[in-house]
Amino acid sequence: MNEIRFEGVTFIKSECVKMSREDFISQHLDVFWTDRKEATRRKMLGKAYDLMVPPVKADE
């Protein structure tokens, strides 16, 4: 599956995974969900990115 739909926005996974998490958030921050606070948008974008590129869990 090459796309993911999150909170009404479709992201193309193959393009998004080329970016770092920080780049992804900064490039989309002022584009989507502008009716919400910046901190909320950052969290939402972070969650969307993590669904496409699961974070690496450290060994315990």
PDB file of C-alpha atoms in Angstrom:
ATOM      1  CA  MET A   1       0.000   0.000   0.000  1.00  0.00           C
ATOM      2  CA  ASN A   2       1.603   3.230  -1.144  1.00  0.00           C
ATOM      3  CA  GLU A   3      -0.689   5.705   0.552  1.00  0.00           C
ATOM      4  CA  ILE A   4      -2.005   6.307   4.023  1.00  0.00           C
ATOM      5  CA  ARG A   5      -5.065   8.293   5.006  1.00  0.00           C
ATOM      6  CA  PHE A   6      -4.808  10.046   8.356  1.00  0.00           C
ATOM      7  CA  GLU A   7      -7.408  12.462   9.735  1.00  0.00           C
ATOM      8  CA  GLY A   8      -8.822  13.078   6.260  1.00  0.00           C
ATOM      9  CA  VAL A   9      -5.450  13.672   4.574  1.00  0.00           C
ATOM     10  CA  THR A  10      -3.873  11.218   2.151  1.00  0.00           C
ATOM     11  CA  PHE A  11      -0.086  10.916   2.281  1.00  0.00           C
ATOM     12  CA  ILE A  12       1.964   9.110  -0.370  1.00  0.00           C
ATOM     13  CA  LYS A  13       4.129   6.780   1.672  1.00  0.00           C
ATOM     14  CA  SER A  14       6.880   6.320  -0.924  1.00  0.00           C
ATOM     15  CA  GLU A  15       7.475  10.094  -0.989  1.00  0.00           C
ATOM     16  CA  CYS A  16       7.149  10.688   2.736  1.00  0.00           C
ATOM     17  CA  VAL A  17       9.639   8.005   3.757  1.00  0.00           C
ATOM     18  CA  LYS A  18      12.327   9.853   1.781  1.00  0.00           C
ATOM     19  CA  MET A  19      12.173  12.618   4.408  1.00  0.00           C
ATOM     20  CA  SER A  20      13.298  12.633   7.993  1.00  0.00           C
ATOM     21  CA  ARG A  21      10.573  12.954  10.589  1.00  0.00           C
ATOM     22  CA  GLU A  22      11.533  16.576  11.250  1.00  0.00           C
ATOM     23  CA  ASP A  23      11.534  17.464   7.530  1.00  0.00           C
ATOM     24  CA  PHE A  24       8.146  15.813   7.062  1.00  0.00           C
ATOM     25  CA  ILE A  25       6.634  17.805   9.921  1.00  0.00           C
ATOM     26  CA  SER A  26       8.150  21.132   8.858  1.00  0.00           C
ATOM     27  CA  GLN A  27       7.072  20.732   5.223  1.00  0.00           C
ATOM     28  CA  HIS A  28       3.467  19.921   6.124  1.00  0.00           C
ATOM     29  CA  LEU A  29       2.973  22.003   9.272  1.00  0.00           C
ATOM     30  CA  ASP A  30       1.382  25.035   7.620  1.00  0.00           C
ATOM     31  CA  VAL A  31      -0.512  23.005   5.021  1.00  0.00           C
ATOM     32  CA  PHE A  32      -2.872  20.704   6.923  1.00  0.00           C
ATOM     33  CA  TRP A  33      -5.237  21.234   9.862  1.00  0.00           C
ATOM     34  CA  THR A  34      -4.544  24.959  10.057  1.00  0.00           C
ATOM     35  CA  ASP A  35      -7.619  25.380  12.245  1.00  0.00           C
ATOM     36  CA  ARG A  36      -5.729  23.658  15.071  1.00  0.00           C
ATOM     37  CA  LYS A  37      -2.878  24.832  17.262  1.00  0.00           C
ATOM     38  CA  GLU A  38       0.676  24.324  16.018  1.00  0.00           C
ATOM     39  CA  ALA A  39       1.546  21.891  18.818  1.00  0.00           C
ATOM     40  CA  THR A  40      -1.470  19.754  17.929  1.00  0.00           C
ATOM     41  CA  ARG A  41      -0.546  19.770  14.228  1.00  0.00           C
ATOM     42  CA  ARG A  42       3.022  18.714  15.090  1.00  0.00           C
ATOM     43  CA  LYS A  43       1.719  15.763  17.126  1.00  0.00           C
ATOM     44  CA  MET A  44      -0.680  14.732  14.359  1.00  0.00           C
ATOM     45  CA  LEU A  45       2.009  14.918  11.683  1.00  0.00           C
ATOM     46  CA  GLY A  46       4.368  12.955  13.907  1.00  0.00           C
ATOM     47  CA  LYS A  47       1.757  10.238  14.328  1.00  0.00           C
ATOM     48  CA  ALA A  48       1.146  10.123  10.579  1.00  0.00           C
ATOM     49  CA  TYR A  49       4.875   9.813   9.918  1.00  0.00           C
ATOM     50  CA  ASP A  50       5.248   7.083  12.542  1.00  0.00           C
ATOM     51  CA  LEU A  51       2.483   5.070  10.861  1.00  0.00           C
ATOM     52  CA  MET A  52       4.457   5.159   7.606  1.00  0.00           C
ATOM     53  CA  VAL A  53       7.909   4.766   9.143  1.00  0.00           C
ATOM     54  CA  PRO A  54       7.612   2.994  12.486  1.00  0.00           C
ATOM     55  CA  PRO A  55      10.179   4.269  14.992  1.00  0.00           C
ATOM     56  CA  VAL A  56      13.036   1.910  15.803  1.00  0.00           C
ATOM     57  CA  LYS A  57      12.672   0.590  19.307  1.00  0.00           C
ATOM     58  CA  ALA A  58      15.821   0.484  21.409  1.00  0.00           C
ATOM     59  CA  ASP A  59      16.816  -2.863  22.855  1.00  0.00           C
ATOM     60  CA  GLU A  60      16.195  -3.090  26.552  1.00  0.00           C
TER      61      GLU A  60
END
